[in-house]
């Protein structure tokens, strides 16, 4: 979700390295190979059962999960309802979290183990690179169709491509090499600022299908140089480059770390939230030791245990997306976890009951008292929300933009200086947008700005654009999608769209 550093599209194209994905078409070879041990999803086991062991040949095959089913409500009405009520916003967010955790079955012999729906979807560049494989397969199918004069549309071929692989091999991503890259991506302050906040990306089937169906528009797009004030091309389209994603589209970011390192857990109570908004940054905190029974955990092929310290979830339920983030906490039932539904503990042996959550669904905060609905039943959450709101109001008074904005920042991800008071939607609005001052795609780095308040009101949370080149999706360009599409086109220069 929040990204501190954004490299230009051209940089991503130059750095693209093609690797094999799923399906029979890929010609590269994935460099990450399994070790001598069989990987495990430790949290896949039912209570009382052994951990989710793999089959004898070390491969974990799970049925490819269904698409996300969006909330059955008019998106305009839903957006308005959520903007004006923090209680409704959080209730819907927890509902979406529950949908993401819906168990998908792994059969190991006669035993059945549960894997969350999101973990069966398509991994991006920092995982097993399944999206790259789908792009390759799509162009193979497109070429075959054009050769045979099949008369199928791009949308039909895209749908066939996504439907062509109904299983996922989780063992390909459960390696130290893959998980280590995800962990290193959060250590950019030590010399890799381009990787800050990235983690591992995962996409729903409809997200991938939309990218494929829009391949021509993506590859031929020459309209990125729109200014912040330029409107979108139509009332139902934010971008001049591609149609908006369907409501079922979902993008996620997973952030893992070796459990032997312990999990940092900054406080998120009322006092801590006041200090955060006034100071701008999440404070450093000692790492808490946690066992694999208290965090969503996996064991790599090499035998190292990793825990999921944070999970970002973005769904297109509304036009400007729902922005939800979960973080592990040693005190999960306080403040931002106090309203967590009991049903969340039904999944994966109860490990998800150890996560807190914040959410935003719009730029402007439409609830004049976001804490009020929680004062009776969840007083610690109410106090944290009130402290956050009051601190935001104080800071907004000195901002060029006086409309109060929303807040949502993950203490286990947004750890760079001044990033604690940011939010997801404020950052993602600049995805793939053109910066006329430097004549390139946006390099969004608030802390490096000489006068950040002027260019990014309310610390980047305020709405600053009327068009969104990639429909709020940083991942769209970070996964080098345009470069991959162009590369496949160049391999087939005589093939018409």
PDB file of N, CA, C and O in Angstrom, residues 71-123:
ATOM      1  N   UNK A  71     -18.827  -6.585  -2.282  1.00  0.00           N
ATOM      2  CA  UNK A  71     -19.988  -6.319  -1.435  1.00  0.00           C
ATOM      3  C   UNK A  71     -21.199  -5.988  -2.305  1.00  0.00           C
ATOM      4  O   UNK A  71     -21.114  -5.168  -3.227  1.00  0.00           O
ATOM      5  N   UNK A  72     -22.307  -6.620  -2.014  1.00  0.00           N
ATOM      6  CA  UNK A  72     -23.523  -6.479  -2.828  1.00  0.00           C
ATOM      7  C   UNK A  72     -24.258  -5.185  -2.467  1.00  0.00           C
ATOM      8  O   UNK A  72     -25.321  -5.202  -1.855  1.00  0.00           O
ATOM      9  N   UNK A  73     -23.670  -4.083  -2.839  1.00  0.00           N
ATOM     10  CA  UNK A  73     -24.241  -2.766  -2.578  1.00  0.00           C
ATOM     11  C   UNK A  73     -23.744  -1.830  -3.656  1.00  0.00           C
ATOM     12  O   UNK A  73     -22.608  -1.959  -4.126  1.00  0.00           O
ATOM     13  N   UNK A  74     -24.586  -0.900  -4.061  1.00  0.00           N
ATOM     14  CA  UNK A  74     -24.162   0.070  -5.058  1.00  0.00           C
ATOM     15  C   UNK A  74     -22.871   0.743  -4.591  1.00  0.00           C
ATOM     16  O   UNK A  74     -22.793   1.239  -3.453  1.00  0.00           O
ATOM     17  N   UNK A  75     -21.828   0.748  -5.427  1.00  0.00           N
ATOM     18  CA  UNK A  75     -20.533   1.273  -4.967  1.00  0.00           C
ATOM     19  C   UNK A  75     -20.564   2.739  -4.573  1.00  0.00           C
ATOM     20  O   UNK A  75     -19.827   3.148  -3.671  1.00  0.00           O
ATOM     21  N   UNK A  76     -21.398   3.533  -5.216  1.00  0.00           N
ATOM     22  CA  UNK A  76     -21.497   4.948  -4.852  1.00  0.00           C
ATOM     23  C   UNK A  76     -22.114   5.102  -3.469  1.00  0.00           C
ATOM     24  O   UNK A  76     -21.612   5.848  -2.617  1.00  0.00           O
ATOM     25  N   UNK A  77     -23.203   4.366  -3.236  1.00  0.00           N
ATOM     26  CA  UNK A  77     -23.852   4.421  -1.922  1.00  0.00           C
ATOM     27  C   UNK A  77     -22.944   3.846  -0.844  1.00  0.00           C
ATOM     28  O   UNK A  77     -22.873   4.377   0.274  1.00  0.00           O
ATOM     29  N   UNK A  78     -22.241   2.765  -1.168  1.00  0.00           N
ATOM     30  CA  UNK A  78     -21.318   2.159  -0.210  1.00  0.00           C
ATOM     31  C   UNK A  78     -20.212   3.136   0.166  1.00  0.00           C
ATOM     32  O   UNK A  78     -19.880   3.304   1.343  1.00  0.00           O
ATOM     33  N   UNK A  79     -19.639   3.790  -0.828  1.00  0.00           N
ATOM     34  CA  UNK A  79     -18.566   4.744  -0.565  1.00  0.00           C
ATOM     35  C   UNK A  79     -19.023   5.870   0.343  1.00  0.00           C
ATOM     36  O   UNK A  79     -18.328   6.254   1.292  1.00  0.00           O
ATOM     37  N   UNK A  80     -20.208   6.395   0.075  1.00  0.00           N
ATOM     38  CA  UNK A  80     -20.742   7.493   0.895  1.00  0.00           C
ATOM     39  C   UNK A  80     -21.000   7.030   2.328  1.00  0.00           C
ATOM     40  O   UNK A  80     -20.709   7.751   3.292  1.00  0.00           O
ATOM     41  N   UNK A  81     -21.527   5.817   2.466  1.00  0.00           N
ATOM     42  CA  UNK A  81     -21.807   5.280   3.800  1.00  0.00           C
ATOM     43  C   UNK A  81     -20.530   5.107   4.610  1.00  0.00           C
ATOM     44  O   UNK A  81     -20.485   5.437   5.801  1.00  0.00           O
ATOM     45  N   UNK A  82     -19.495   4.612   3.962  1.00  0.00           N
ATOM     46  CA  UNK A  82     -18.253   4.366   4.672  1.00  0.00           C
ATOM     47  C   UNK A  82     -17.525   5.657   5.014  1.00  0.00           C
ATOM     48  O   UNK A  82     -16.911   5.775   6.079  1.00  0.00           O
ATOM     49  N   UNK A  83     -17.589   6.633   4.118  1.00  0.00           N
ATOM     50  CA  UNK A  83     -16.863   7.878   4.363  1.00  0.00           C
ATOM     51  C   UNK A  83     -17.397   8.620   5.582  1.00  0.00           C
ATOM     52  O   UNK A  83     -16.628   9.227   6.329  1.00  0.00           O
ATOM     53  N   UNK A  84     -18.681   8.537   5.809  1.00  0.00           N
ATOM     54  CA  UNK A  84     -19.259   9.320   6.901  1.00  0.00           C
ATOM     55  C   UNK A  84     -19.332   8.561   8.219  1.00  0.00           C
ATOM     56  O   UNK A  84     -19.786   9.120   9.224  1.00  0.00           O
ATOM     57  N   UNK A  85     -18.876   7.305   8.242  1.00  0.00           N
ATOM     58  CA  UNK A  85     -18.969   6.533   9.479  1.00  0.00           C
ATOM     59  C   UNK A  85     -17.763   5.630   9.660  1.00  0.00           C
ATOM     60  O   UNK A  85     -17.573   4.676   8.903  1.00  0.00           O
ATOM     61  N   UNK A  86     -16.957   5.899  10.688  1.00  0.00           N
ATOM     62  CA  UNK A  86     -15.828   5.026  10.992  1.00  0.00           C
ATOM     63  C   UNK A  86     -16.312   3.649  11.430  1.00  0.00           C
ATOM     64  O   UNK A  86     -15.674   2.627  11.116  1.00  0.00           O
ATOM     65  N   UNK A  87     -17.419   3.601  12.138  1.00  0.00           N
ATOM     66  CA  UNK A  87     -17.947   2.312  12.591  1.00  0.00           C
ATOM     67  C   UNK A  87     -18.313   1.428  11.397  1.00  0.00           C
ATOM     68  O   UNK A  87     -17.980   0.234  11.357  1.00  0.00           O
ATOM     69  N   UNK A  88     -18.991   2.007  10.404  1.00  0.00           N
ATOM     70  CA  UNK A  88     -19.342   1.247   9.202  1.00  0.00           C
ATOM     71  C   UNK A  88     -18.075   0.862   8.436  1.00  0.00           C
ATOM     72  O   UNK A  88     -17.952  -0.245   7.907  1.00  0.00           O
ATOM     73  N   UNK A  89     -17.118   1.752   8.385  1.00  0.00           N
ATOM     74  CA  UNK A  89     -15.868   1.524   7.658  1.00  0.00           C
ATOM     75  C   UNK A  89     -15.111   0.324   8.237  1.00  0.00           C
ATOM     76  O   UNK A  89     -14.670  -0.566   7.512  1.00  0.00           O
ATOM     77  N   UNK A  90     -15.006   0.298   9.546  1.00  0.00           N
ATOM     78  CA  UNK A  90     -14.283  -0.796  10.179  1.00  0.00           C
ATOM     79  C   UNK A  90     -15.061  -2.108  10.116  1.00  0.00           C
ATOM     80  O   UNK A  90     -14.464  -3.187   9.934  1.00  0.00           O
ATOM     81  N   UNK A  91     -16.361  -2.041  10.225  1.00  0.00           N
ATOM     82  CA  UNK A  91     -17.165  -3.265  10.137  1.00  0.00           C
ATOM     83  C   UNK A  91     -17.035  -3.898   8.759  1.00  0.00           C
ATOM     84  O   UNK A  91     -16.873  -5.126   8.630  1.00  0.00           O
ATOM     85  N   UNK A  92     -17.096  -3.084   7.711  1.00  0.00           N
ATOM     86  CA  UNK A  92     -16.941  -3.595   6.350  1.00  0.00           C
ATOM     87  C   UNK A  92     -15.526  -4.116   6.136  1.00  0.00           C
ATOM     88  O   UNK A  92     -15.317  -5.144   5.483  1.00  0.00           O
ATOM     89  N   UNK A  93     -14.532  -3.430   6.679  1.00  0.00           N
ATOM     90  CA  UNK A  93     -13.146  -3.876   6.532  1.00  0.00           C
ATOM     91  C   UNK A  93     -12.948  -5.255   7.150  1.00  0.00           C
ATOM     92  O   UNK A  93     -12.317  -6.139   6.552  1.00  0.00           O
ATOM     93  N   UNK A  94     -13.469  -5.465   8.353  1.00  0.00           N
ATOM     94  CA  UNK A  94     -13.347  -6.783   8.976  1.00  0.00           C
ATOM     95  C   UNK A  94     -14.086  -7.837   8.151  1.00  0.00           C
ATOM     96  O   UNK A  94     -13.644  -8.998   8.062  1.00  0.00           O
ATOM     97  N   UNK A  95     -15.190  -7.452   7.568  1.00  0.00           N
ATOM     98  CA  UNK A  95     -15.934  -8.376   6.698  1.00  0.00           C
ATOM     99  C   UNK A  95     -15.084  -8.785   5.496  1.00  0.00           C
ATOM    100  O   UNK A  95     -15.078  -9.949   5.087  1.00  0.00           O
ATOM    101  N   UNK A  96     -14.360  -7.843   4.920  1.00  0.00           N
ATOM    102  CA  UNK A  96     -13.479  -8.146   3.790  1.00  0.00           C
ATOM    103  C   UNK A  96     -12.325  -9.041   4.248  1.00  0.00           C
ATOM    104  O   UNK A  96     -11.944  -9.993   3.550  1.00  0.00           O
ATOM    105  N   UNK A  97     -11.762  -8.743   5.419  1.00  0.00           N
ATOM    106  CA  UNK A  97     -10.701  -9.585   5.963  1.00  0.00           C
ATOM    107  C   UNK A  97     -11.185 -11.025   6.097  1.00  0.00           C
ATOM    108  O   UNK A  97     -10.483 -11.977   5.718  1.00  0.00           O
ATOM    109  N   UNK A  98     -12.375 -11.188   6.614  1.00  0.00           N
ATOM    110  CA  UNK A  98     -12.926 -12.535   6.783  1.00  0.00           C
ATOM    111  C   UNK A  98     -13.053 -13.250   5.443  1.00  0.00           C
ATOM    112  O   UNK A  98     -12.772 -14.450   5.329  1.00  0.00           O
ATOM    113  N   UNK A  99     -13.467 -12.520   4.411  1.00  0.00           N
ATOM    114  CA  UNK A  99     -13.577 -13.122   3.074  1.00  0.00           C
ATOM    115  C   UNK A  99     -12.206 -13.557   2.567  1.00  0.00           C
ATOM    116  O   UNK A  99     -12.073 -14.596   1.908  1.00  0.00           O
ATOM    117  N   UNK A 100     -11.167 -12.771   2.857  1.00  0.00           N
ATOM    118  CA  UNK A 100      -9.815 -13.112   2.413  1.00  0.00           C
ATOM    119  C   UNK A 100      -9.286 -14.365   3.112  1.00  0.00           C
ATOM    120  O   UNK A 100      -8.412 -15.054   2.589  1.00  0.00           O
ATOM    121  N   UNK A 101      -9.795 -14.646   4.297  1.00  0.00           N
ATOM    122  CA  UNK A 101      -9.311 -15.776   5.084  1.00  0.00           C
ATOM    123  C   UNK A 101     -10.092 -17.056   4.831  1.00  0.00           C
ATOM    124  O   UNK A 101      -9.764 -18.094   5.416  1.00  0.00           O
ATOM    125  N   UNK A 102     -11.086 -17.031   3.982  1.00  0.00           N
ATOM    126  CA  UNK A 102     -11.914 -18.210   3.736  1.00  0.00           C
ATOM    127  C   UNK A 102     -11.038 -19.410   3.386  1.00  0.00           C
ATOM    128  O   UNK A 102     -10.225 -19.357   2.470  1.00  0.00           O
ATOM    129  N   UNK A 103     -11.177 -20.526   4.108  1.00  0.00           N
ATOM    130  CA  UNK A 103     -10.253 -21.654   3.923  1.00  0.00           C
ATOM    131  C   UNK A 103     -10.383 -22.324   2.556  1.00  0.00           C
ATOM    132  O   UNK A 103     -11.483 -22.587   2.084  1.00  0.00           O
ATOM    133  N   UNK A 104      -9.231 -22.576   1.951  1.00  0.00           N
ATOM    134  CA  UNK A 104      -9.123 -23.416   0.762  1.00  0.00           C
ATOM    135  C   UNK A 104      -8.368 -24.673   1.186  1.00  0.00           C
ATOM    136  O   UNK A 104      -7.434 -24.606   1.982  1.00  0.00           O
ATOM    137  N   UNK A 105      -8.751 -25.814   0.658  1.00  0.00           N
ATOM    138  CA  UNK A 105      -8.269 -27.078   1.190  1.00  0.00           C
ATOM    139  C   UNK A 105      -7.023 -27.605   0.483  1.00  0.00           C
ATOM    140  O   UNK A 105      -6.925 -27.562  -0.745  1.00  0.00           O
ATOM    141  N   UNK A 106      -6.080 -28.075   1.284  1.00  0.00           N
ATOM    142  CA  UNK A 106      -4.958 -28.873   0.802  1.00  0.00           C
ATOM    143  C   UNK A 106      -5.182 -30.288   1.322  1.00  0.00           C
ATOM    144  O   UNK A 106      -5.378 -30.483   2.523  1.00  0.00           O
ATOM    145  N   UNK A 107      -5.158 -31.249   0.450  1.00  0.00           N
ATOM    146  CA  UNK A 107      -5.277 -32.641   0.858  1.00  0.00           C
ATOM    147  C   UNK A 107      -3.888 -33.267   0.905  1.00  0.00           C
ATOM    148  O   UNK A 107      -3.161 -33.250  -0.077  1.00  0.00           O
ATOM    149  N   UNK A 108      -3.526 -33.772   2.037  1.00  0.00           N
ATOM    150  CA  UNK A 108      -2.267 -34.495   2.211  1.00  0.00           C
ATOM    151  C   UNK A 108      -2.642 -35.891   2.689  1.00  0.00           C
ATOM    152  O   UNK A 108      -2.982 -36.086   3.856  1.00  0.00           O
ATOM    153  N   UNK A 109      -2.615 -36.833   1.772  1.00  0.00           N
ATOM    154  CA  UNK A 109      -3.132 -38.153   2.088  1.00  0.00           C
ATOM    155  C   UNK A 109      -4.623 -38.050   2.352  1.00  0.00           C
ATOM    156  O   UNK A 109      -5.382 -37.536   1.530  1.00  0.00           O
ATOM    157  N   UNK A 110      -5.045 -38.478   3.507  1.00  0.00           N
ATOM    158  CA  UNK A 110      -6.465 -38.411   3.861  1.00  0.00           C
ATOM    159  C   UNK A 110      -6.789 -37.197   4.714  1.00  0.00           C
ATOM    160  O   UNK A 110      -7.942 -37.000   5.098  1.00  0.00           O
ATOM    161  N   UNK A 111      -5.767 -36.354   5.020  1.00  0.00           N
ATOM    162  CA  UNK A 111      -5.984 -35.203   5.881  1.00  0.00           C
ATOM    163  C   UNK A 111      -6.199 -33.937   5.058  1.00  0.00           C
ATOM    164  O   UNK A 111      -5.615 -33.768   3.990  1.00  0.00           O
ATOM    165  N   UNK A 112      -7.009 -33.040   5.586  1.00  0.00           N
ATOM    166  CA  UNK A 112      -7.312 -31.781   4.922  1.00  0.00           C
ATOM    167  C   UNK A 112      -6.770 -30.630   5.758  1.00  0.00           C
ATOM    168  O   UNK A 112      -6.960 -30.588   6.977  1.00  0.00           O
ATOM    169  N   UNK A 113      -6.079 -29.686   5.084  1.00  0.00           N
ATOM    170  CA  UNK A 113      -5.505 -28.534   5.757  1.00  0.00           C
ATOM    171  C   UNK A 113      -5.996 -27.253   5.093  1.00  0.00           C
ATOM    172  O   UNK A 113      -6.271 -27.235   3.896  1.00  0.00           O
ATOM    173  N   UNK A 114      -6.102 -26.197   5.891  1.00  0.00           N
ATOM    174  CA  UNK A 114      -6.681 -24.942   5.418  1.00  0.00           C
ATOM    175  C   UNK A 114      -5.620 -23.916   5.027  1.00  0.00           C
ATOM    176  O   UNK A 114      -4.697 -23.641   5.794  1.00  0.00           O
ATOM    177  N   UNK A 115      -5.785 -23.328   3.836  1.00  0.00           N
ATOM    178  CA  UNK A 115      -4.967 -22.207   3.390  1.00  0.00           C
ATOM    179  C   UNK A 115      -5.920 -21.057   3.083  1.00  0.00           C
ATOM    180  O   UNK A 115      -6.953 -21.258   2.442  1.00  0.00           O
ATOM    181  N   UNK A 116      -5.620 -19.822   3.527  1.00  0.00           N
ATOM    182  CA  UNK A 116      -6.520 -18.694   3.244  1.00  0.00           C
ATOM    183  C   UNK A 116      -6.683 -18.463   1.745  1.00  0.00           C
ATOM    184  O   UNK A 116      -5.757 -18.710   0.960  1.00  0.00           O
ATOM    185  N   UNK A 117      -7.833 -17.956   1.368  1.00  0.00           N
ATOM    186  CA  UNK A 117      -8.121 -17.681  -0.037  1.00  0.00           C
ATOM    187  C   UNK A 117      -7.015 -16.850  -0.672  1.00  0.00           C
ATOM    188  O   UNK A 117      -6.555 -17.159  -1.783  1.00  0.00           O
ATOM    189  N   UNK A 118      -6.568 -15.782  -0.022  1.00  0.00           N
ATOM    190  CA  UNK A 118      -5.575 -14.884  -0.631  1.00  0.00           C
ATOM    191  C   UNK A 118      -4.280 -15.607  -0.970  1.00  0.00           C
ATOM    192  O   UNK A 118      -3.596 -15.240  -1.925  1.00  0.00           O
ATOM    193  N   UNK A 119      -3.933 -16.659  -0.213  1.00  0.00           N
ATOM    194  CA  UNK A 119      -2.663 -17.335  -0.433  1.00  0.00           C
ATOM    195  C   UNK A 119      -2.711 -18.292  -1.628  1.00  0.00           C
ATOM    196  O   UNK A 119      -1.691 -18.902  -1.965  1.00  0.00           O
ATOM    197  N   UNK A 120      -3.882 -18.419  -2.260  1.00  0.00           N
ATOM    198  CA  UNK A 120      -3.998 -19.261  -3.455  1.00  0.00           C
ATOM    199  C   UNK A 120      -3.960 -18.435  -4.735  1.00  0.00           C
ATOM    200  O   UNK A 120      -4.008 -19.000  -5.831  1.00  0.00           O
ATOM    201  N   UNK A 121      -3.881 -17.121  -4.632  1.00  0.00           N
ATOM    202  CA  UNK A 121      -3.943 -16.253  -5.801  1.00  0.00           C
ATOM    203  C   UNK A 121      -2.578 -16.102  -6.459  1.00  0.00           C
ATOM    204  O   UNK A 121      -1.647 -16.829  -6.158  1.00  0.00           O
ATOM    205  N   UNK A 122      -2.449 -15.145  -7.346  1.00  0.00           N
ATOM    206  CA  UNK A 122      -1.283 -15.034  -8.230  1.00  0.00           C
ATOM    207  C   UNK A 122      -0.197 -14.148  -7.632  1.00  0.00           C
ATOM    208  O   UNK A 122      -0.444 -12.989  -7.304  1.00  0.00           O
ATOM    209  N   UNK A 123       0.994 -14.700  -7.538  1.00  0.00           N
ATOM    210  CA  UNK A 123       2.116 -13.969  -6.962  1.00  0.00           C
ATOM    211  C   UNK A 123       2.829 -13.145  -8.022  1.00  0.00           C
ATOM    212  O   UNK A 123       2.966 -13.559  -9.164  1.00  0.00           O
TER     213      UNK A 123
END
